């Protein structure tokens, strides 16, 4: 295989193909082919994926599949799924699929699912105890609140799931999340909670994450102030390093294991999901895992052309590397999925935000774009101006559910009407003739129309993917998450980067460790560049003595 | 003046200049000039702006100022500040500065600040009544909660301010915000509230915003169910169309006026800030306005070279148009400012996300980049991988406060250490020699070092601006907001776009209006492209009958 992706025959054909069809407009593509929606949509298990509003033709998809095969996507997929050490820079497998497997996954002679099953059984017992009121706090009171302390992968997954699935449970404790080391976060959360009825989950793979440990110490002190030596009964831990959790004071039977072979951003289906089991229920958590498993099986077996994560990953490659898009918006038209953009920011940018390929050479192509967005319809009154008329094209994923959990029918109709209208408007745009006709209809004088016209034209041709879920069940959420996990893996294979390491976070961490001691004491600092020195010394002069 | 910005002499000089110095690294710039921090930082009224980690030299700044003058920034500034119709496409002035002026602002013979003062007096009276418990609900109970119903500019400003300044008030009602038309949002909020103690603010300039009115009707029905014909005593309105608010059932003395000459995204200092006055206090709201006013005065008078919003706006132009950056991150290292990125997304992308210049011709240059981000340190464990090692350069604004409002000192030191470390790491990076030395220190074998090395190199040279506030007071927040408002105005002048219209939101709105009626009934829809038809019909087949 040639070392640069751009040397691959399919890459070159795609470049050529893009050039040849660059003037094609989505409006035209739809006009030409009345079957376009059927050709470019896939359905699976309560989920519809419509990518017919992406700027692709049958030929584009054929070439993208060719690219996938030249990049040996199928072989990489098999390696990932069978526990080979696809995370080469850390010499590890990436076994998030084993977390939800229902058949043994033998890795180097060992079936890793055994350990998974054992931890799940512990979680089940514990979650049932807490939710039923059998497992209580030190003073005999039921746990009404769970406070999860974790950051990144130990925060975003359970935060997303607890928020998205709140409607699936009307019993059990409420879940709260604190991630930021900023004292405002933990102080604010503790203000709203009562030690006697709060269960604290300390979630950190290494049990050494600076932010999480700082928050855990503050929470422990808060518990101890009221509960004295019984505070430990309000602590539990999720970690790959039980000894450190034990040393921190977490009772041994409240430590739930995770493993080196699952990266934080892929770990929701492990014990990292404990807050979900506690606040929403273990059965619902199992359903979420089953939904993810269904997508794992689909990803493993479906031919590339009908494979949802493969199609989605390749579309991103098309948009980034051939259409030149540097950002992609994630727009859930569902308030319950408001944490999805943040969740995907980590999943996508931490997995593929890299400039060096697996073999250590410079990637000669763009990798992860910026992932951003928020729950609709809010964005329509904020940044959609740029999506419609900005100078750059920002592809977007629109996500909605057909059936809401509430009875406010007119709200849901309005929400979905906006969902459909936005993807239509982004694709077709509005021509000068249409805009002028509309203004004439409104009775504007011709002079006014002339002046306004250029501002009221929409170029359109802005690509979107629509995902419609029948309903936001735990199963559907699990499927959605696994869909994006594998989509990201597909991209990582095409871009030839390791989706499972994250060396880019190390430098800041080590510099922060050095600076923290420099912030003590009054002496001015001079060991950095003049900006960093200047900022630190300004801070030292201003902070409370 | 030539019609295309790129024809301007300064633009061409900047292009040339960028080419000539494109290999310069921030590391080198700091090494060369020990006074760099002093040269490229500005202080004002409890705020430090350090832009020495931007990829600029003295010559860059000189040329940017030249560009500003060629674009007649000073004349445009004067026009905006004196109430000329700078919003040409809507034939209006943009008078957000008048909202906080303490001297008359005569516009076409009328002093608009008179009306502003009158509304403020009404707000003061009302807020004091509610906060003191004099103004009560229909059943004689004190208002413990305020629910703001608004979207976009009628939501994000008060949401940001109420959240950021919560620590400034320990009395008065709690503020809640619902913007999304998704029924999950309003249903969730009403579930947590009690009609007898809830005051509902309906905030809509036209009093016709689809989302806001849907939420207002649902909230009114919820009030009426409990309070019967006294529900109106729990309603108030913020609008430029009092007649419609009156018709909706809001008592006349509870309608607070806004005006056509303030755009939603610039309106926090108007009655749109009512939730701030209610939940945080009118005095604090006045301080916020005073902070904004201080920046208005600075923007109006300071020479361009020492003018904070001018410098910030020109730096964005430099990054977007000469360094080719398509996105900018906003990273408040302060949990209290977690809504700032969303607030700035609207302010920046709705103001400058345009492809057509004021005179109706195509902009030959890029305009607003994608604004995104979240409160630090969370992002470090999520998307910072891409900021450090991704293939594209994403400039970032880092914002922090020297003094926290809480007593968790070690948390704040850790937070600030990370803040300083990240901007340092992004600027300097880590060379291969440094990375190898570090690994040797950790005792890694040479073979391992060789394999890992490429993954552990950081290119650095990634530009950031640091803003350090002494403290997050209402005044500082007002200043911060005005700083960004004028920064955006500066960009709009250079990019030659109208910062105060938003035609790009109209098309989706009108299409949604049509689709909403199509969603009723069972007949399949065929009036759109096959994708939109397919999605609508899929939804119709899946939704609850």
PDB file of C-alpha atoms in Angstrom, chain B residues 80-287:
ATOM      1  CA  UNK B  80     -23.346  53.203  14.680  1.00  0.00           C
ATOM      2  CA  UNK B  81     -22.865  55.123  17.921  1.00  0.00           C
ATOM      3  CA  UNK B  82     -24.884  58.138  16.788  1.00  0.00           C
ATOM      4  CA  UNK B  83     -27.887  56.139  15.665  1.00  0.00           C
ATOM      5  CA  UNK B  84     -27.558  56.325  11.920  1.00  0.00           C
ATOM      6  CA  UNK B  85     -29.310  53.593   9.966  1.00  0.00           C
ATOM      7  CA  UNK B  86     -26.368  51.209   9.844  1.00  0.00           C
ATOM      8  CA  UNK B  87     -28.811  48.307   9.496  1.00  0.00           C
ATOM      9  CA  UNK B  88     -29.487  49.259   5.898  1.00  0.00           C
ATOM     10  CA  UNK B  89     -31.336  46.162   4.719  1.00  0.00           C
ATOM     11  CA  UNK B  90     -33.944  46.732   7.430  1.00  0.00           C
ATOM     12  CA  UNK B  91     -33.592  50.519   7.247  1.00  0.00           C
ATOM     13  CA  UNK B  92     -32.940  50.861  10.970  1.00  0.00           C
ATOM     14  CA  UNK B  93     -30.397  52.084  13.447  1.00  0.00           C
ATOM     15  CA  UNK B  94     -28.668  49.631  15.800  1.00  0.00           C
ATOM     16  CA  UNK B  95     -28.974  51.310  19.128  1.00  0.00           C
ATOM     17  CA  UNK B  96     -27.921  48.750  21.707  1.00  0.00           C
ATOM     18  CA  UNK B  97     -25.451  51.319  23.012  1.00  0.00           C
ATOM     19  CA  UNK B  98     -28.356  53.644  23.797  1.00  0.00           C
ATOM     20  CA  UNK B  99     -29.725  50.946  26.119  1.00  0.00           C
ATOM     21  CA  UNK B 100     -26.977  51.680  28.583  1.00  0.00           C
ATOM     22  CA  UNK B 101     -26.090  55.282  27.776  1.00  0.00           C
ATOM     23  CA  UNK B 102     -26.078  57.806  30.585  1.00  0.00           C
ATOM     24  CA  UNK B 103     -26.364  60.811  28.283  1.00  0.00           C
ATOM     25  CA  UNK B 104     -29.087  61.571  25.734  1.00  0.00           C
ATOM     26  CA  UNK B 105     -28.813  59.791  22.368  1.00  0.00           C
ATOM     27  CA  UNK B 106     -30.769  61.904  19.920  1.00  0.00           C
ATOM     28  CA  UNK B 107     -31.977  59.907  16.937  1.00  0.00           C
ATOM     29  CA  UNK B 108     -33.743  61.891  14.264  1.00  0.00           C
ATOM     30  CA  UNK B 109     -34.571  64.575  16.738  1.00  0.00           C
ATOM     31  CA  UNK B 110     -35.766  62.228  19.491  1.00  0.00           C
ATOM     32  CA  UNK B 111     -33.798  61.235  22.574  1.00  0.00           C
ATOM     33  CA  UNK B 112     -34.287  57.473  22.640  1.00  0.00           C
ATOM     34  CA  UNK B 113     -32.808  57.136  26.123  1.00  0.00           C
ATOM     35  CA  UNK B 114     -35.960  58.687  27.577  1.00  0.00           C
ATOM     36  CA  UNK B 115     -37.990  55.645  26.677  1.00  0.00           C
ATOM     37  CA  UNK B 116     -35.199  53.396  27.909  1.00  0.00           C
ATOM     38  CA  UNK B 117     -35.148  55.185  31.246  1.00  0.00           C
ATOM     39  CA  UNK B 118     -38.907  54.914  31.593  1.00  0.00           C
ATOM     40  CA  UNK B 119     -38.875  51.150  30.970  1.00  0.00           C
ATOM     41  CA  UNK B 120     -35.982  50.720  33.387  1.00  0.00           C
ATOM     42  CA  UNK B 121     -37.964  52.525  36.043  1.00  0.00           C
ATOM     43  CA  UNK B 122     -40.879  50.132  35.493  1.00  0.00           C
ATOM     44  CA  UNK B 123     -38.546  47.153  35.670  1.00  0.00           C
ATOM     45  CA  UNK B 124     -37.015  48.492  38.886  1.00  0.00           C
ATOM     46  CA  UNK B 125     -40.396  48.917  40.522  1.00  0.00           C
ATOM     47  CA  UNK B 126     -41.579  45.511  39.435  1.00  0.00           C
ATOM     48  CA  UNK B 127     -38.358  43.652  40.305  1.00  0.00           C
ATOM     49  CA  UNK B 128     -38.242  45.252  43.743  1.00  0.00           C
ATOM     50  CA  UNK B 129     -41.858  44.310  44.326  1.00  0.00           C
ATOM     51  CA  UNK B 130     -41.258  40.692  43.388  1.00  0.00           C
ATOM     52  CA  UNK B 131     -37.972  40.355  45.256  1.00  0.00           C
ATOM     53  CA  UNK B 132     -39.272  41.998  48.418  1.00  0.00           C
ATOM     54  CA  UNK B 133     -42.399  39.819  48.384  1.00  0.00           C
ATOM     55  CA  UNK B 134     -44.702  42.825  47.943  1.00  0.00           C
ATOM     56  CA  UNK B 135     -45.789  41.712  44.468  1.00  0.00           C
ATOM     57  CA  UNK B 136     -47.231  38.234  44.963  1.00  0.00           C
ATOM     58  CA  UNK B 137     -49.052  35.506  43.088  1.00  0.00           C
ATOM     59  CA  UNK B 138     -52.801  35.121  42.786  1.00  0.00           C
ATOM     60  CA  UNK B 139     -53.067  33.077  45.969  1.00  0.00           C
ATOM     61  CA  UNK B 140     -50.965  35.490  47.996  1.00  0.00           C
ATOM     62  CA  UNK B 141     -47.786  33.466  47.875  1.00  0.00           C
ATOM     63  CA  UNK B 142     -44.366  34.923  47.150  1.00  0.00           C
ATOM     64  CA  UNK B 143     -42.885  34.261  43.686  1.00  0.00           C
ATOM     65  CA  UNK B 144     -40.100  31.752  44.241  1.00  0.00           C
ATOM     66  CA  UNK B 145     -39.458  31.021  40.575  1.00  0.00           C
ATOM     67  CA  UNK B 146     -39.302  32.979  37.336  1.00  0.00           C
ATOM     68  CA  UNK B 147     -39.743  31.092  34.078  1.00  0.00           C
ATOM     69  CA  UNK B 148     -38.438  32.932  31.034  1.00  0.00           C
ATOM     70  CA  UNK B 149     -39.951  31.878  27.718  1.00  0.00           C
ATOM     71  CA  UNK B 150     -37.955  33.228  24.806  1.00  0.00           C
ATOM     72  CA  UNK B 151     -35.553  31.958  22.167  1.00  0.00           C
ATOM     73  CA  UNK B 152     -32.340  33.217  20.594  1.00  0.00           C
ATOM     74  CA  UNK B 153     -31.718  36.768  21.754  1.00  0.00           C
ATOM     75  CA  UNK B 154     -34.652  36.639  24.173  1.00  0.00           C
ATOM     76  CA  UNK B 155     -33.117  33.654  25.900  1.00  0.00           C
ATOM     77  CA  UNK B 156     -29.350  33.437  25.677  1.00  0.00           C
ATOM     78  CA  UNK B 157     -28.484  36.818  27.215  1.00  0.00           C
ATOM     79  CA  UNK B 158     -30.607  36.545  30.372  1.00  0.00           C
ATOM     80  CA  UNK B 159     -29.739  32.836  30.618  1.00  0.00           C
ATOM     81  CA  UNK B 160     -26.032  33.613  30.538  1.00  0.00           C
ATOM     82  CA  UNK B 161     -26.332  36.490  33.002  1.00  0.00           C
ATOM     83  CA  UNK B 162     -28.590  34.715  35.509  1.00  0.00           C
ATOM     84  CA  UNK B 163     -26.303  31.705  35.542  1.00  0.00           C
ATOM     85  CA  UNK B 164     -23.070  33.686  35.682  1.00  0.00           C
ATOM     86  CA  UNK B 165     -24.246  35.990  38.463  1.00  0.00           C
ATOM     87  CA  UNK B 166     -26.155  33.535  40.642  1.00  0.00           C
ATOM     88  CA  UNK B 167     -23.485  34.012  43.295  1.00  0.00           C
ATOM     89  CA  UNK B 168     -24.310  37.748  43.484  1.00  0.00           C
ATOM     90  CA  UNK B 169     -27.706  37.183  45.036  1.00  0.00           C
ATOM     91  CA  UNK B 170     -28.914  35.042  47.881  1.00  0.00           C
ATOM     92  CA  UNK B 171     -32.505  36.207  47.780  1.00  0.00           C
ATOM     93  CA  UNK B 172     -35.238  36.534  45.187  1.00  0.00           C
ATOM     94  CA  UNK B 173     -36.748  33.957  42.858  1.00  0.00           C
ATOM     95  CA  UNK B 174     -34.782  31.321  40.985  1.00  0.00           C
ATOM     96  CA  UNK B 175     -34.631  31.799  37.201  1.00  0.00           C
ATOM     97  CA  UNK B 176     -35.544  29.052  34.706  1.00  0.00           C
ATOM     98  CA  UNK B 177     -35.340  29.198  30.939  1.00  0.00           C
ATOM     99  CA  UNK B 178     -37.237  27.360  28.237  1.00  0.00           C
ATOM    100  CA  UNK B 179     -36.490  28.150  24.616  1.00  0.00           C
ATOM    101  CA  UNK B 180     -36.904  25.025  22.495  1.00  0.00           C
ATOM    102  CA  UNK B 181     -40.324  24.288  21.004  1.00  0.00           C
ATOM    103  CA  UNK B 182     -39.708  20.628  21.872  1.00  0.00           C
ATOM    104  CA  UNK B 183     -42.412  19.770  24.404  1.00  0.00           C
ATOM    105  CA  UNK B 184     -39.809  17.895  26.448  1.00  0.00           C
ATOM    106  CA  UNK B 185     -38.361  21.275  27.458  1.00  0.00           C
ATOM    107  CA  UNK B 186     -41.513  22.981  28.698  1.00  0.00           C
ATOM    108  CA  UNK B 187     -42.963  19.769  30.154  1.00  0.00           C
ATOM    109  CA  UNK B 188     -39.755  19.174  32.101  1.00  0.00           C
ATOM    110  CA  UNK B 189     -39.653  22.735  33.431  1.00  0.00           C
ATOM    111  CA  UNK B 190     -43.314  22.843  34.479  1.00  0.00           C
ATOM    112  CA  UNK B 191     -42.895  19.499  36.252  1.00  0.00           C
ATOM    113  CA  UNK B 192     -40.402  21.140  38.575  1.00  0.00           C
ATOM    114  CA  UNK B 193     -42.490  24.265  39.247  1.00  0.00           C
ATOM    115  CA  UNK B 194     -45.624  25.229  41.161  1.00  0.00           C
ATOM    116  CA  UNK B 195     -48.138  27.544  39.468  1.00  0.00           C
ATOM    117  CA  UNK B 196     -48.903  29.456  42.671  1.00  0.00           C
ATOM    118  CA  UNK B 197     -45.307  30.594  43.091  1.00  0.00           C
ATOM    119  CA  UNK B 198     -44.174  30.923  39.488  1.00  0.00           C
ATOM    120  CA  UNK B 199     -43.948  34.100  37.447  1.00  0.00           C
ATOM    121  CA  UNK B 200     -43.836  33.534  33.686  1.00  0.00           C
ATOM    122  CA  UNK B 201     -42.009  36.013  31.459  1.00  0.00           C
ATOM    123  CA  UNK B 202     -42.954  35.799  27.787  1.00  0.00           C
ATOM    124  CA  UNK B 203     -40.129  37.445  25.878  1.00  0.00           C
ATOM    125  CA  UNK B 204     -40.573  38.012  22.161  1.00  0.00           C
ATOM    126  CA  UNK B 205     -39.911  41.207  20.237  1.00  0.00           C
ATOM    127  CA  UNK B 206     -42.735  40.527  17.771  1.00  0.00           C
ATOM    128  CA  UNK B 207     -44.785  38.559  20.278  1.00  0.00           C
ATOM    129  CA  UNK B 208     -45.197  36.167  17.386  1.00  0.00           C
ATOM    130  CA  UNK B 209     -42.178  33.872  17.662  1.00  0.00           C
ATOM    131  CA  UNK B 210     -43.531  30.395  17.003  1.00  0.00           C
ATOM    132  CA  UNK B 211     -41.534  28.576  19.704  1.00  0.00           C
ATOM    133  CA  UNK B 212     -42.080  31.188  22.382  1.00  0.00           C
ATOM    134  CA  UNK B 213     -45.795  31.467  21.773  1.00  0.00           C
ATOM    135  CA  UNK B 214     -46.211  27.665  21.815  1.00  0.00           C
ATOM    136  CA  UNK B 215     -44.424  27.539  25.150  1.00  0.00           C
ATOM    137  CA  UNK B 216     -46.380  30.537  26.441  1.00  0.00           C
ATOM    138  CA  UNK B 217     -49.715  28.920  25.576  1.00  0.00           C
ATOM    139  CA  UNK B 218     -48.708  25.706  27.329  1.00  0.00           C
ATOM    140  CA  UNK B 219     -47.519  27.628  30.384  1.00  0.00           C
ATOM    141  CA  UNK B 220     -50.673  29.743  30.447  1.00  0.00           C
ATOM    142  CA  UNK B 221     -52.847  26.610  30.338  1.00  0.00           C
ATOM    143  CA  UNK B 222     -50.775  25.162  33.180  1.00  0.00           C
ATOM    144  CA  UNK B 223     -51.309  28.325  35.246  1.00  0.00           C
ATOM    145  CA  UNK B 224     -55.028  28.451  34.432  1.00  0.00           C
ATOM    146  CA  UNK B 225     -55.559  24.871  35.491  1.00  0.00           C
ATOM    147  CA  UNK B 226     -54.637  25.819  39.037  1.00  0.00           C
ATOM    148  CA  UNK B 227     -55.271  29.538  39.249  1.00  0.00           C
ATOM    149  CA  UNK B 228     -58.336  29.782  36.999  1.00  0.00           C
ATOM    150  CA  UNK B 229     -59.111  33.345  35.992  1.00  0.00           C
ATOM    151  CA  UNK B 230     -56.315  34.732  38.140  1.00  0.00           C
ATOM    152  CA  UNK B 231     -53.607  33.175  35.988  1.00  0.00           C
ATOM    153  CA  UNK B 232     -52.895  36.493  34.282  1.00  0.00           C
ATOM    154  CA  UNK B 233     -51.357  37.785  37.497  1.00  0.00           C
ATOM    155  CA  UNK B 234     -48.536  35.293  36.886  1.00  0.00           C
ATOM    156  CA  UNK B 235     -47.744  36.554  33.419  1.00  0.00           C
ATOM    157  CA  UNK B 236     -45.534  39.326  32.210  1.00  0.00           C
ATOM    158  CA  UNK B 237     -44.186  40.156  28.774  1.00  0.00           C
ATOM    159  CA  UNK B 238     -41.147  41.704  27.128  1.00  0.00           C
ATOM    160  CA  UNK B 239     -42.024  42.841  23.635  1.00  0.00           C
ATOM    161  CA  UNK B 240     -42.007  45.579  21.027  1.00  0.00           C
ATOM    162  CA  UNK B 241     -45.676  44.817  20.296  1.00  0.00           C
ATOM    163  CA  UNK B 242     -47.625  45.473  23.533  1.00  0.00           C
ATOM    164  CA  UNK B 243     -50.991  45.098  21.801  1.00  0.00           C
ATOM    165  CA  UNK B 244     -50.336  41.446  21.028  1.00  0.00           C
ATOM    166  CA  UNK B 245     -49.151  40.780  24.578  1.00  0.00           C
ATOM    167  CA  UNK B 246     -52.307  42.413  25.883  1.00  0.00           C
ATOM    168  CA  UNK B 247     -54.418  40.261  23.573  1.00  0.00           C
ATOM    169  CA  UNK B 248     -52.599  37.195  24.899  1.00  0.00           C
ATOM    170  CA  UNK B 249     -53.780  38.123  28.374  1.00  0.00           C
ATOM    171  CA  UNK B 250     -50.783  39.854  29.921  1.00  0.00           C
ATOM    172  CA  UNK B 251     -51.855  42.709  32.240  1.00  0.00           C
ATOM    173  CA  UNK B 252     -50.931  46.118  30.794  1.00  0.00           C
ATOM    174  CA  UNK B 253     -48.724  47.052  33.741  1.00  0.00           C
ATOM    175  CA  UNK B 254     -46.709  43.876  33.273  1.00  0.00           C
ATOM    176  CA  UNK B 255     -45.688  44.559  29.690  1.00  0.00           C
ATOM    177  CA  UNK B 256     -42.131  45.836  29.309  1.00  0.00           C
ATOM    178  CA  UNK B 257     -41.225  47.455  26.032  1.00  0.00           C
ATOM    179  CA  UNK B 258     -38.399  46.741  23.672  1.00  0.00           C
ATOM    180  CA  UNK B 259     -37.847  48.444  20.342  1.00  0.00           C
ATOM    181  CA  UNK B 260     -37.254  47.731  16.694  1.00  0.00           C
ATOM    182  CA  UNK B 261     -33.898  49.433  16.902  1.00  0.00           C
ATOM    183  CA  UNK B 262     -32.385  46.715  19.109  1.00  0.00           C
ATOM    184  CA  UNK B 263     -31.702  43.321  17.602  1.00  0.00           C
ATOM    185  CA  UNK B 264     -32.398  40.304  19.797  1.00  0.00           C
ATOM    186  CA  UNK B 265     -28.748  39.321  20.065  1.00  0.00           C
ATOM    187  CA  UNK B 266     -27.832  42.823  21.269  1.00  0.00           C
ATOM    188  CA  UNK B 267     -30.734  43.243  23.657  1.00  0.00           C
ATOM    189  CA  UNK B 268     -29.627  42.011  27.078  1.00  0.00           C
ATOM    190  CA  UNK B 269     -29.438  45.551  28.496  1.00  0.00           C
ATOM    191  CA  UNK B 270     -33.075  46.205  27.560  1.00  0.00           C
ATOM    192  CA  UNK B 271     -36.170  44.756  29.243  1.00  0.00           C
ATOM    193  CA  UNK B 272     -34.986  41.430  27.830  1.00  0.00           C
ATOM    194  CA  UNK B 273     -32.815  41.449  30.939  1.00  0.00           C
ATOM    195  CA  UNK B 274     -35.910  41.354  33.164  1.00  0.00           C
ATOM    196  CA  UNK B 275     -35.110  37.854  34.501  1.00  0.00           C
ATOM    197  CA  UNK B 276     -31.743  39.235  35.661  1.00  0.00           C
ATOM    198  CA  UNK B 277     -33.451  42.072  37.514  1.00  0.00           C
ATOM    199  CA  UNK B 278     -35.889  39.608  39.077  1.00  0.00           C
ATOM    200  CA  UNK B 279     -33.504  36.802  40.007  1.00  0.00           C
ATOM    201  CA  UNK B 280     -30.266  38.687  40.683  1.00  0.00           C
ATOM    202  CA  UNK B 281     -31.571  42.150  41.484  1.00  0.00           C
ATOM    203  CA  UNK B 282     -32.059  45.447  39.693  1.00  0.00           C
ATOM    204  CA  UNK B 283     -28.927  46.942  41.259  1.00  0.00           C
ATOM    205  CA  UNK B 284     -26.828  44.124  39.822  1.00  0.00           C
ATOM    206  CA  UNK B 285     -28.504  44.587  36.453  1.00  0.00           C
ATOM    207  CA  UNK B 286     -27.614  48.292  36.585  1.00  0.00           C
ATOM    208  CA  UNK B 287     -24.003  47.356  37.333  1.00  0.00           C
TER     209      UNK B 287
END
